[in-house]
């Protein structure tokens, strides 16, 4: 008898639905749909998404997408590469950054050709605006490099990609939650063979066998309380990879976007500062002049966020509790705000009752973007260690770490990343699928997910999901946010350990099968706890300050010891109490081509 | 350094020094779980809320603290993903964009699923018929030219269809339309808005195809300009105006787009 499962596409065996597609893409945000646009015309492709595609968080991106088109002033992809490397505090793999900057130009033109309604120059070309860290000639002055569509560039990218998926008849499985990657032992080596998904509408399980599998599952900002991220950004994809024993890279580097609406975390685009808005402290001082004299408010996000927190810590915060700073757009005038920044103008009015036309907006940093994630090479192939690829497995977008962002991503480089590496992932996935046969599925590929789902549905513990999640998020904000110390990270470690123990005793109230979001929130919390632990464990180990990882107890960058990527592996019993018993850390060299590390001044 | 505006804001925020007051608010939610219930029914929940909380916060408080089985869609929580359109006090709105302070809390807040689409569970409806109508109007750029760089489009031409590019496909408009309630075959406002977005795009070459589709008996002529859609749109799109422009384009045989 074969150890493998025999089935036909469309079979239902023991209640589990089986599907067979050459390429299986998990996630329908920018990266997933960009991959699908390449894959679907050339191979039998399925896209699995936990939402409807247009609900994906790419749609919340606002300010722009960088490309050295030089439509409005002199620019070059080489300058863009340098800015990306310097912005990432030299932890960027420079070969990847070069690809990102070079292919940016075609990526923008591709989108325009697909129909994206970019804002235009008086000559009818794509208009460009300034953005943090993007400069002319290696840091001399800000440059207009961000292509944009008002302050809803991400929305327009998501819509345009979805429109083109509709045009191509892409096969979407909407509201299917991917919960496991199936690996089959072939000649003693585990090979990816499929994905297990939970159908929200019915509670039924589906197994998608694929020759190539692309993860484009987005970030995990919900490990924090104050975040610009959607409720659904719980890192399921990254968590699945982690649980398979595959490494995660540079997880300690999380970006805090400077201008979240104070107390709420809702994003106000850096494009506001690109258009000339200014950050001020309680006395009205433009404090960024002190910290980054050349490019001031347009310094990269890690720097601006730190300066804001420092202003508040030193008593110069605004408001009754002196706990935020002000984003002053008043001098831009109603016309610029209504035409170039209409959405953020409305967010401030709706959620804070503050009209940016006449008064400055209270802002503070908000957890925004994971620089780290699933390690890949520049072909978007997932790595099993520093050098070995997992054949047939790809990752792109925020869930991946190429690494084009190093320790701090520049604004507008993420919309670029999803387009450049989403396209590469789609193309390479098809190429690979055309050369291989399906890896057979093991006998009962849905077993682990079925046990997880049934275990939670039957659980009778006393712990509530929402309470545990809130404690995690509060603690991460308190002790693993913009500034970290050994002591603060030790506290979070303890909290996570306690929460993981309590997570074993959770129960849910909804025992049904249809649209059981109670159950899925429980599963999502499991991923959040796993990933928070990796973030904190990696952060504790990096005793230096670099980019988005600021250690108050080690305030300097230490190239001697830490000019390398963190690689974290799950190596022991994931349920063991002490993180050190199940996480092991290794290093991976940084690829340096043209730019030797220098002190980072703006 | 401080501009006058800055000082004004500091004064304004000082007003917020009074302790923030919480209110007990009653939400009356239309529940339905076909695994258990023969018919939908209304259920009351009392929740402690702040004036600045959103209806979505209220729903989360209920789900997370009182009844985990309460079911609704949400994602971004700030009005851009379009997941949480629902009927709040009889009006279609996004739960994440409706603040408690803007509702009369001396009475219960009534929350139910949007109408006209099949009810699946509590506040969730089947969105597939909605997206099927969207797909029918060919919602993608159709252009034969293969430019080396970007296609040229003037600022005025780009502005012509700006309003309808804001659509987030939340279905608040379509499910507020009395014509759609009685005739589910009608394309509905959202599909027409998305057709408008391409019909009036100077780069597109298939306006005629879409105008033909919308000249159908289930097309634009079903619209009776009740303006429910414009009032419902959380993105402020002038939906009824867009439909009227499509009607005019059908009559003229082509859209009215700036020459340059």
XYZ file of N, CA and C in Angstrom, chain A residues 84-85 88-97 247-253 371-378 383 385-387 400-408 534 538-539 541-544 546 549 558-569 584-593:
213
model
N 18.008 53.112 -0.319
C 17.403 51.917 0.278
C 18.380 51.235 1.231
N 19.651 51.179 0.809
C 20.683 50.539 1.630
C 20.938 51.360 2.897
N 18.033 51.329 5.306
C 17.961 50.077 6.062
C 19.117 49.883 7.009
N 19.883 50.969 7.228
C 21.028 50.960 8.137
C 22.016 49.844 7.781
N 22.205 49.676 6.483
C 23.228 48.793 5.906
C 22.983 47.307 6.144
N 21.836 46.954 6.684
C 21.531 45.528 6.819
C 20.798 44.997 5.576
N 20.684 45.838 4.572
C 20.019 45.458 3.317
C 20.958 44.569 2.497
N 20.405 43.554 1.851
C 21.200 42.799 0.884
C 21.247 43.614 -0.403
N 22.441 44.073 -0.742
C 22.548 45.115 -1.759
C 22.226 44.621 -3.165
N 22.443 43.327 -3.419
C 22.058 42.801 -4.750
C 20.532 42.881 -4.910
N 19.834 42.606 -3.818
C 18.361 42.656 -3.872
C 17.856 44.096 -3.999
N 18.514 45.014 -3.294
C 18.104 46.421 -3.359
C 18.290 46.961 -4.777
N 13.268 28.652 8.800
C 13.730 29.814 9.557
C 12.934 31.080 9.299
N 13.031 32.026 10.229
C 12.531 33.386 10.040
C 13.710 34.344 10.233
N 13.759 35.343 9.355
C 14.927 36.228 9.323
C 14.596 37.605 9.902
N 15.521 38.153 10.675
C 15.470 39.562 11.119
C 14.140 39.960 11.764
N 13.606 39.063 12.571
C 12.278 39.325 13.155
C 12.281 40.466 14.168
N 13.467 40.824 14.690
C 13.516 41.908 15.677
C 13.254 43.280 15.056
N 13.309 43.351 13.735
C 13.167 44.665 13.098
C 11.725 44.935 12.695
N 9.956 44.266 8.885
C 11.035 44.137 7.913
C 11.421 42.675 7.752
N 11.348 41.935 8.847
C 11.737 40.528 8.813
C 10.629 39.644 8.274
N 10.920 38.352 8.247
C 9.913 37.408 7.773
C 10.555 36.156 7.212
N 9.896 35.583 6.212
C 10.343 34.322 5.621
C 11.528 34.610 4.701
N 12.714 34.069 4.994
C 13.872 34.406 4.158
C 13.726 33.853 2.737
N 14.032 34.710 1.766
C 14.031 34.262 0.369
C 15.280 34.797 -0.315
N 15.601 34.216 -1.469
C 16.627 34.808 -2.311
C 15.942 35.775 -3.287
N 16.692 36.337 -4.215
C 16.104 37.352 -5.101
C 15.129 36.749 -6.108
N 14.124 30.060 1.685
C 15.352 29.405 2.123
C 15.095 28.518 3.340
N 17.882 27.302 4.946
C 18.979 27.775 5.800
C 19.628 28.935 5.059
N 20.875 29.236 5.344
C 21.465 30.419 4.714
C 21.550 30.315 3.193
N 21.680 29.109 2.654
C 21.933 28.971 1.218
C 20.964 28.064 0.475
N 7.698 38.168 3.543
C 9.018 37.704 3.136
C 10.107 38.655 3.604
N 11.345 38.143 3.606
C 12.509 38.970 3.915
C 13.560 38.646 2.869
N 13.783 39.589 1.922
C 14.622 39.256 0.739
C 16.127 39.404 0.971
N 16.697 40.407 1.612
C 16.124 41.497 2.366
C 16.398 42.832 1.675
N 15.321 43.454 1.185
C 15.482 44.768 0.565
C 15.287 45.896 1.573
N 14.778 45.578 2.755
C 14.492 46.646 3.712
C 15.477 46.687 4.870
N 16.275 45.641 5.001
C 17.266 45.632 6.072
C 16.618 45.838 7.412
N 17.140 46.812 8.158
C 16.614 47.021 9.504
C 15.595 48.145 9.552
N 15.348 48.793 8.413
C 14.335 49.848 8.368
C 13.932 50.090 6.925
N 9.212 35.043 18.832
C 10.397 35.092 17.966
C 10.930 36.524 17.870
N 14.618 37.323 19.277
C 15.623 37.850 18.342
C 16.104 39.223 18.799
N 15.188 40.023 19.330
C 15.534 41.377 19.767
C 16.480 41.356 20.969
N 18.610 39.146 21.614
C 19.912 38.642 21.199
C 20.758 39.689 20.485
N 20.097 40.702 19.912
C 20.851 41.720 19.141
C 21.165 42.896 20.053
N 22.375 42.867 20.587
C 22.758 43.886 21.581
C 23.447 45.058 20.881
N 22.695 45.699 20.034
C 23.135 46.906 19.339
C 21.872 47.652 18.929
N 20.138 49.416 15.619
C 20.252 49.515 14.164
C 18.832 49.643 13.613
N 15.426 48.699 15.255
C 15.697 48.030 16.535
C 16.590 48.927 17.375
N 26.740 48.285 15.997
C 27.981 47.538 16.222
C 28.230 46.632 15.018
N 28.878 47.196 13.989
C 29.087 46.428 12.755
C 30.015 45.237 12.967
N 30.936 45.420 13.888
C 31.898 44.361 14.183
C 31.176 43.053 14.507
N 30.202 43.143 15.413
C 29.526 41.939 15.914
C 28.229 41.628 15.173
N 27.510 42.668 14.742
C 26.115 42.437 14.325
C 25.794 42.839 12.885
N 26.802 42.988 12.058
C 26.518 43.316 10.661
C 26.117 42.019 9.965
N 25.001 41.443 10.401
C 24.534 40.172 9.838
C 23.064 39.982 10.182
N 22.422 39.167 9.366
C 20.999 38.904 9.571
C 20.801 37.853 10.661
N 19.747 38.023 11.450
C 19.352 36.990 12.409
C 18.572 35.906 11.674
N 18.863 34.660 11.969
C 18.046 33.552 11.454
C 17.551 32.764 12.664
N 16.238 32.729 12.848
C 15.662 32.025 13.998
C 15.006 30.730 13.523
N 15.226 29.662 14.282
C 14.665 28.349 13.951
C 13.890 27.790 15.141
N 16.329 28.419 18.314
C 17.775 28.604 18.224
C 18.058 29.667 17.176
N 19.084 30.447 17.441
C 19.401 31.581 16.568
C 20.716 31.343 15.852
N 20.748 31.812 14.636
C 21.969 31.728 13.847
C 22.113 33.063 13.104
N 23.172 33.189 12.343
C 23.398 34.421 11.599
C 23.526 34.121 10.120
N 23.260 35.128 9.315
C 23.408 34.992 7.857
C 24.101 36.263 7.371
N 25.136 36.113 6.536
C 25.871 37.314 6.120
C 25.022 38.272 5.288
N 25.365 39.550 5.367
C 24.704 40.568 4.551
C 25.438 40.643 3.212
N 24.686 40.759 2.130
C 25.315 40.891 0.810
C 25.675 42.358 0.586
N 26.965 42.607 0.443
C 27.435 43.979 0.200
C 28.049 44.016 -1.199
N 27.574 44.927 -2.031
C 28.163 45.042 -3.369
C 28.953 46.349 -3.488
